[in-house]
mmCIF file of C-alpha atoms in Angstrom:
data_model
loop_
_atom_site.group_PDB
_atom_site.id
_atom_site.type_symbol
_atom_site.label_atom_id
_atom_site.label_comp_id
_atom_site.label_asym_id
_atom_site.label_seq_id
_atom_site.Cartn_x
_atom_site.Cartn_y
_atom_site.Cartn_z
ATOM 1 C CA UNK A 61 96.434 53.487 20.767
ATOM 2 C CA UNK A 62 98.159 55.547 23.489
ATOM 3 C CA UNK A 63 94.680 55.845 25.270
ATOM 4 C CA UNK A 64 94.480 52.099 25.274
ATOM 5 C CA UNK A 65 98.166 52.261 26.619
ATOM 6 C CA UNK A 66 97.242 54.467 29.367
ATOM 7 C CA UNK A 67 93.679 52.860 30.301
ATOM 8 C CA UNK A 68 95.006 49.148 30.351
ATOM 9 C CA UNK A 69 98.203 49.440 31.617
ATOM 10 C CA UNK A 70 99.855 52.386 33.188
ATOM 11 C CA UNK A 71 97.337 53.311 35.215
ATOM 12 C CA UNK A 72 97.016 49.377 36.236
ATOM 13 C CA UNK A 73 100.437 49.983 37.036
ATOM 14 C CA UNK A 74 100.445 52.955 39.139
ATOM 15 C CA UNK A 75 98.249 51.365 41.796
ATOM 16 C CA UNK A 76 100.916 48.902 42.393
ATOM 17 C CA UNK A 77 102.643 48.467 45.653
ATOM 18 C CA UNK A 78 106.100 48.315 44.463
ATOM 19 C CA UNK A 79 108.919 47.538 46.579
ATOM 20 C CA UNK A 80 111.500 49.040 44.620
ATOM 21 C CA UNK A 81 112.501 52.988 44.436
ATOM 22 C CA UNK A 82 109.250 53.527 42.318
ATOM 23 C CA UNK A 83 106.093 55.714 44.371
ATOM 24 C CA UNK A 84 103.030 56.666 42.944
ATOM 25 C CA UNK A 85 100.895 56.950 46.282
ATOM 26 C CA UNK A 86 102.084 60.615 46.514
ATOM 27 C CA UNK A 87 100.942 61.764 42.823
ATOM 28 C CA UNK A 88 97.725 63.254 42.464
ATOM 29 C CA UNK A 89 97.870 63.847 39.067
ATOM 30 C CA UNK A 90 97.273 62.014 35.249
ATOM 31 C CA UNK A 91 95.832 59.105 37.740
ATOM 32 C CA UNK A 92 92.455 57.554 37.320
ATOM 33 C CA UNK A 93 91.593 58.942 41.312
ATOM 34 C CA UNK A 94 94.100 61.916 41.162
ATOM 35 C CA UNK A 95 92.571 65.264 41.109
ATOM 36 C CA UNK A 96 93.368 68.752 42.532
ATOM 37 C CA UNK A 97 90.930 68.507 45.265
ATOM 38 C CA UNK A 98 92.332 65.561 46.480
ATOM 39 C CA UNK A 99 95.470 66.909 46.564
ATOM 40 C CA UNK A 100 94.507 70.225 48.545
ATOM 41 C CA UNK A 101 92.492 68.224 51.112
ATOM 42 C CA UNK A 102 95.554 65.870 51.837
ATOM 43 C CA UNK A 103 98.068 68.536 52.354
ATOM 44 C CA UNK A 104 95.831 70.310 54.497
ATOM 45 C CA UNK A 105 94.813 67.012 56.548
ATOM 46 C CA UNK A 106 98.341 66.495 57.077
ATOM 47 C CA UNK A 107 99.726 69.813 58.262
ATOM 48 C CA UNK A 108 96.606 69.812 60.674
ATOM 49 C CA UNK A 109 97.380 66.220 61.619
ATOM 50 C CA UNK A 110 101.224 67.394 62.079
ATOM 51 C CA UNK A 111 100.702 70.334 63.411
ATOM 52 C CA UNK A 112 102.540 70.277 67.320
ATOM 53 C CA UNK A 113 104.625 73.639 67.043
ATOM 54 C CA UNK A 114 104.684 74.526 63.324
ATOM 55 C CA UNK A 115 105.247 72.054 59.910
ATOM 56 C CA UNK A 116 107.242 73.239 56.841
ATOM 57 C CA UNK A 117 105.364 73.013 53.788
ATOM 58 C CA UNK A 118 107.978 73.468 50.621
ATOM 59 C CA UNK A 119 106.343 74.252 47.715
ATOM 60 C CA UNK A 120 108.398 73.145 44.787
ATOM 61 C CA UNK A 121 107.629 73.526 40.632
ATOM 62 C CA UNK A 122 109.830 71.931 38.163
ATOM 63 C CA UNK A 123 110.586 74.804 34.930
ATOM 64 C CA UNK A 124 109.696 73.265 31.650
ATOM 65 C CA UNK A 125 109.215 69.650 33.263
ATOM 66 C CA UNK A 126 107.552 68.082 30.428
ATOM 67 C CA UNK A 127 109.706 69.715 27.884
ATOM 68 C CA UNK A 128 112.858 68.523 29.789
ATOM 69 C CA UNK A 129 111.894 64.638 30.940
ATOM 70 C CA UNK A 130 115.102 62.726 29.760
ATOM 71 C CA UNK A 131 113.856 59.572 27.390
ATOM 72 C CA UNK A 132 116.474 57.338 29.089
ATOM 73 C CA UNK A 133 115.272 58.193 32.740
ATOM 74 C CA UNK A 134 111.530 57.430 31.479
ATOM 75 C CA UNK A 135 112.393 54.341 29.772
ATOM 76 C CA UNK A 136 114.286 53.061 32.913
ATOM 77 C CA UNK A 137 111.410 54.001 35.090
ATOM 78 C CA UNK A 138 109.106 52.075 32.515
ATOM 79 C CA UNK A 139 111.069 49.244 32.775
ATOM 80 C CA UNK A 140 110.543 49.145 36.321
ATOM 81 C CA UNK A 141 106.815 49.061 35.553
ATOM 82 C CA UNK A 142 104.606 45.840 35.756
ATOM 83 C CA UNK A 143 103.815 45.890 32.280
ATOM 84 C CA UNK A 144 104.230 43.481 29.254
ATOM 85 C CA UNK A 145 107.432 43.481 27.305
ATOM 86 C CA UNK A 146 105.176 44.429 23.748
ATOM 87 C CA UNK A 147 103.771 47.410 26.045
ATOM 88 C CA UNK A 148 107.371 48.865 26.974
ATOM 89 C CA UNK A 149 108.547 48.085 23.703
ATOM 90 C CA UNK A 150 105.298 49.900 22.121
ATOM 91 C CA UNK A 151 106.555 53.596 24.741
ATOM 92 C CA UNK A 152 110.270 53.362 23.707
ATOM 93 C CA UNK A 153 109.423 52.913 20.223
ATOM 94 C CA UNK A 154 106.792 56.025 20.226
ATOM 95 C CA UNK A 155 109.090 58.499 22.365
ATOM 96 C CA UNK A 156 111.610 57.693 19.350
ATOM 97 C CA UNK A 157 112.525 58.233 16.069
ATOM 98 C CA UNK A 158 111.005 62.178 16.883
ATOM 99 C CA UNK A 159 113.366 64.945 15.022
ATOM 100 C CA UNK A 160 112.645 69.325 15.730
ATOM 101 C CA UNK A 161 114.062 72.470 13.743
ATOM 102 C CA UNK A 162 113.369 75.575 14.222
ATOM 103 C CA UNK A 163 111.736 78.085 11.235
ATOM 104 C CA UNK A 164 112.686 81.785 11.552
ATOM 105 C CA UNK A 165 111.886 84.346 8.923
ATOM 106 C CA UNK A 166 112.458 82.183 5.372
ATOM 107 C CA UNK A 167 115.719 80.131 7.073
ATOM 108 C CA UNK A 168 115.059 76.449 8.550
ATOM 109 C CA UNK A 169 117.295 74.749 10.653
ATOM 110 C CA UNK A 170 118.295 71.129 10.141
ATOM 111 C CA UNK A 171 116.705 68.489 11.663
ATOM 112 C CA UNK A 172 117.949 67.443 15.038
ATOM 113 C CA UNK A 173 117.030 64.028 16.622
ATOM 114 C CA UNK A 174 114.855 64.592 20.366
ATOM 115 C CA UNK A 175 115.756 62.826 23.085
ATOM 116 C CA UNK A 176 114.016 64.276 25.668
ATOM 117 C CA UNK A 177 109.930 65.992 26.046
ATOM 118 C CA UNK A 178 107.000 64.473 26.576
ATOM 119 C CA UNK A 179 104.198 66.192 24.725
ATOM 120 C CA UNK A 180 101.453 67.492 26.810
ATOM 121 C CA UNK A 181 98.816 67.120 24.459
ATOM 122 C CA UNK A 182 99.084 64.059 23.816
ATOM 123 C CA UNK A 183 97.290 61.342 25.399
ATOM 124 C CA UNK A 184 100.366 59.419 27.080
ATOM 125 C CA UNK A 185 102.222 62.628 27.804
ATOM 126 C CA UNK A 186 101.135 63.326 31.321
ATOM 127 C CA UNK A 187 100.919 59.438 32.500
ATOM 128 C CA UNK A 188 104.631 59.745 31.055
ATOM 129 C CA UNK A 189 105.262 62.415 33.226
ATOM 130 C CA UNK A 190 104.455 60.397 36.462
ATOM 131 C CA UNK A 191 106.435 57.490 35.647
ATOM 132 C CA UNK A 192 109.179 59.942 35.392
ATOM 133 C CA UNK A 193 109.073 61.311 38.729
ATOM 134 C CA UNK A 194 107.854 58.027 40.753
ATOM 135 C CA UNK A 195 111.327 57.835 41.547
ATOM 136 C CA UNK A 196 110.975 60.984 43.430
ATOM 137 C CA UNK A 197 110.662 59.768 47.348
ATOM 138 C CA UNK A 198 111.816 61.220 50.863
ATOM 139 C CA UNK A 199 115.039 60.386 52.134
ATOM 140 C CA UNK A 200 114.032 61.186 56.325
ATOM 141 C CA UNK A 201 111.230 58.933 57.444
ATOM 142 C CA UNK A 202 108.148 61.053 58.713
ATOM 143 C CA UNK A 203 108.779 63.593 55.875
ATOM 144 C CA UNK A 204 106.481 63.455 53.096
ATOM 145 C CA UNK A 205 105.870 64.408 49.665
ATOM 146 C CA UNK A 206 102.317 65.572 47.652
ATOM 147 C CA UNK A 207 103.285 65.950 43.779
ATOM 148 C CA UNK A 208 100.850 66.782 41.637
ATOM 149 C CA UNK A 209 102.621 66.850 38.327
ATOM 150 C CA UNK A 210 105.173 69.233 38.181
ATOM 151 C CA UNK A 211 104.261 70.458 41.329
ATOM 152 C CA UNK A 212 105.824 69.181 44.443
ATOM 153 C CA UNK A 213 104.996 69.746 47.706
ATOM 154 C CA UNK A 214 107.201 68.472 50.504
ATOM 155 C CA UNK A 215 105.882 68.258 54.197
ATOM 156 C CA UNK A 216 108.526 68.219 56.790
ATOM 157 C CA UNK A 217 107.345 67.608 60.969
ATOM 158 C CA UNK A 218 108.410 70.547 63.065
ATOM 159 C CA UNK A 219 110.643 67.216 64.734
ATOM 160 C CA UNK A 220 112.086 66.702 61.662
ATOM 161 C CA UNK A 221 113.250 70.542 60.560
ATOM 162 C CA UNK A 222 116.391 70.087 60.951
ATOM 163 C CA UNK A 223 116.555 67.443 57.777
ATOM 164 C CA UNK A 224 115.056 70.376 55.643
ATOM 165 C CA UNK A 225 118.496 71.061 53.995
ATOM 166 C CA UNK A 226 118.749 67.338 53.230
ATOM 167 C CA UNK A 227 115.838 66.916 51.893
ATOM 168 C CA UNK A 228 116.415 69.724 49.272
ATOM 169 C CA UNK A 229 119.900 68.585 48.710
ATOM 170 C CA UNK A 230 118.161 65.407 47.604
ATOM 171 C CA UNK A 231 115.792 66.969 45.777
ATOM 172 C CA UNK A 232 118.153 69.094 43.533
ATOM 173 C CA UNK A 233 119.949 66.067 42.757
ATOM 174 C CA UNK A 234 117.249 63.986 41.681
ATOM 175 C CA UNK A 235 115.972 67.452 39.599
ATOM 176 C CA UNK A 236 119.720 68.050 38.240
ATOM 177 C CA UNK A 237 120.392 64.245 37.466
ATOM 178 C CA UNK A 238 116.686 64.381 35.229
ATOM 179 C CA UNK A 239 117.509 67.869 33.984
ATOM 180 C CA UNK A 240 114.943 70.186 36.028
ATOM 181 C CA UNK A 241 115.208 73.050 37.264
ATOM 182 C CA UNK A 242 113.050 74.065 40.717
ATOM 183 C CA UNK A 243 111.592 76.867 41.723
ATOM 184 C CA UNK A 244 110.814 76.257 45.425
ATOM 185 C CA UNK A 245 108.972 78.621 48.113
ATOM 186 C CA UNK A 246 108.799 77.776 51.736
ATOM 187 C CA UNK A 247 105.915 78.195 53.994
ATOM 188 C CA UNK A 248 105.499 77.396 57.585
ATOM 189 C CA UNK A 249 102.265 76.164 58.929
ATOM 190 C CA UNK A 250 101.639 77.010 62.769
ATOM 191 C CA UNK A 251 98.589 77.604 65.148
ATOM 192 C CA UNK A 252 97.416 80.906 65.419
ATOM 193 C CA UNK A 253 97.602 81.483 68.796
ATOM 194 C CA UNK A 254 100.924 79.445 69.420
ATOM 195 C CA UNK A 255 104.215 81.629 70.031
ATOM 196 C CA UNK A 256 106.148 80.894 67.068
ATOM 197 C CA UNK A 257 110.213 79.606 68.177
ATOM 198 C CA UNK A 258 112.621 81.702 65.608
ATOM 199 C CA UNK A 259 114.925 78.219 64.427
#
């Protein structure tokens, strides 16, 4: 059932244009055309199409993303979805109703309800995953974003560096509002034989 969920109508979904705060040009994975490749050879277009003095390439990874994907965010971002009403009914009633406790030594814990994780083995885990961060967009125009799952990549112009601090900003506090935490690394794309201008 949650193959036939994904098959006929997420991934339906995630090749339509929406017009509200939902994206999923920018994910290149769990999609029927997403794959790693693809994602490598459009960062790498980019910077080179970009590329005047130097771009800023920010390399971010969400800790424990699937683990920490809030139910309440996903349903919201399902219900934003061009799906049937049985179909979103169908995902909030098998992301609930889910209990964990923990077994050490010959003690177990009660049971506790879940309200959060996606399971990544599971078949509508990952297409979960990028309904949860469709929301995820730029705030500056001409700065762009390459996710592939938990990975985010976001492209800033060497016009545009100064927004690199708001960008982040924004960034945190879409990751603290869904409960992530980001690792992020910078890199800074130039030609070789250009000077480089300290900013």
């Amino acid at each position: 059932m949650e193959r036939l969920v994904v098959r006929q109508f997420l991934y339906p979904a995630f090749l339509t244009d929406y017009t509200n705060a939902l994206s999923f040009s920018d994910q290149y994975a769990f999609r029927p055309s997403g794959f790693t490749t693809a994602a490598i050879i459009w960062i790498l277009h980019t910077t080179t199409q970009l590329l005047s003095d130097h771009d800023y390439v920010i390399a971010l990874d969400f800790s424990k993303a699937f683990d920490t994907v809030r139910h309440s965010a996903l349903f919201d971002n399902f219900a934003d979805l061009e799906i049937p009403d049985n179909v979103y009914n169908w995902l909030v009633e098998f992301f609930q109703g889910h209990s964990h406790c923990t077994r050490y030594g010959h003690r177990t814990s009660a049971l506790r309800e879940i309200s959060a994780s996606i399971v990544q083995g599971s078949a509508i885990g990952p297409a979960s995953y990028v309904v949860n961060d469709s929301d995820l967009t730029t705030t500056i125009a001409g700065n762009l974003l390459c996710k592939y799952a938990d990975d985010t990549y976001l492209i800033i112009p060497a016009e545009n560096y100064q927004s690199r601090s708001a960008e982040l900003d924004h960034i945190e506090t879409w990751a603290v509002r869904n409960k992530f935490h980001a690792k992020c690394v910078e890199l800074i794309i130039s030609e070789p034989r250009r000077r480089r201008q300290v900013l």
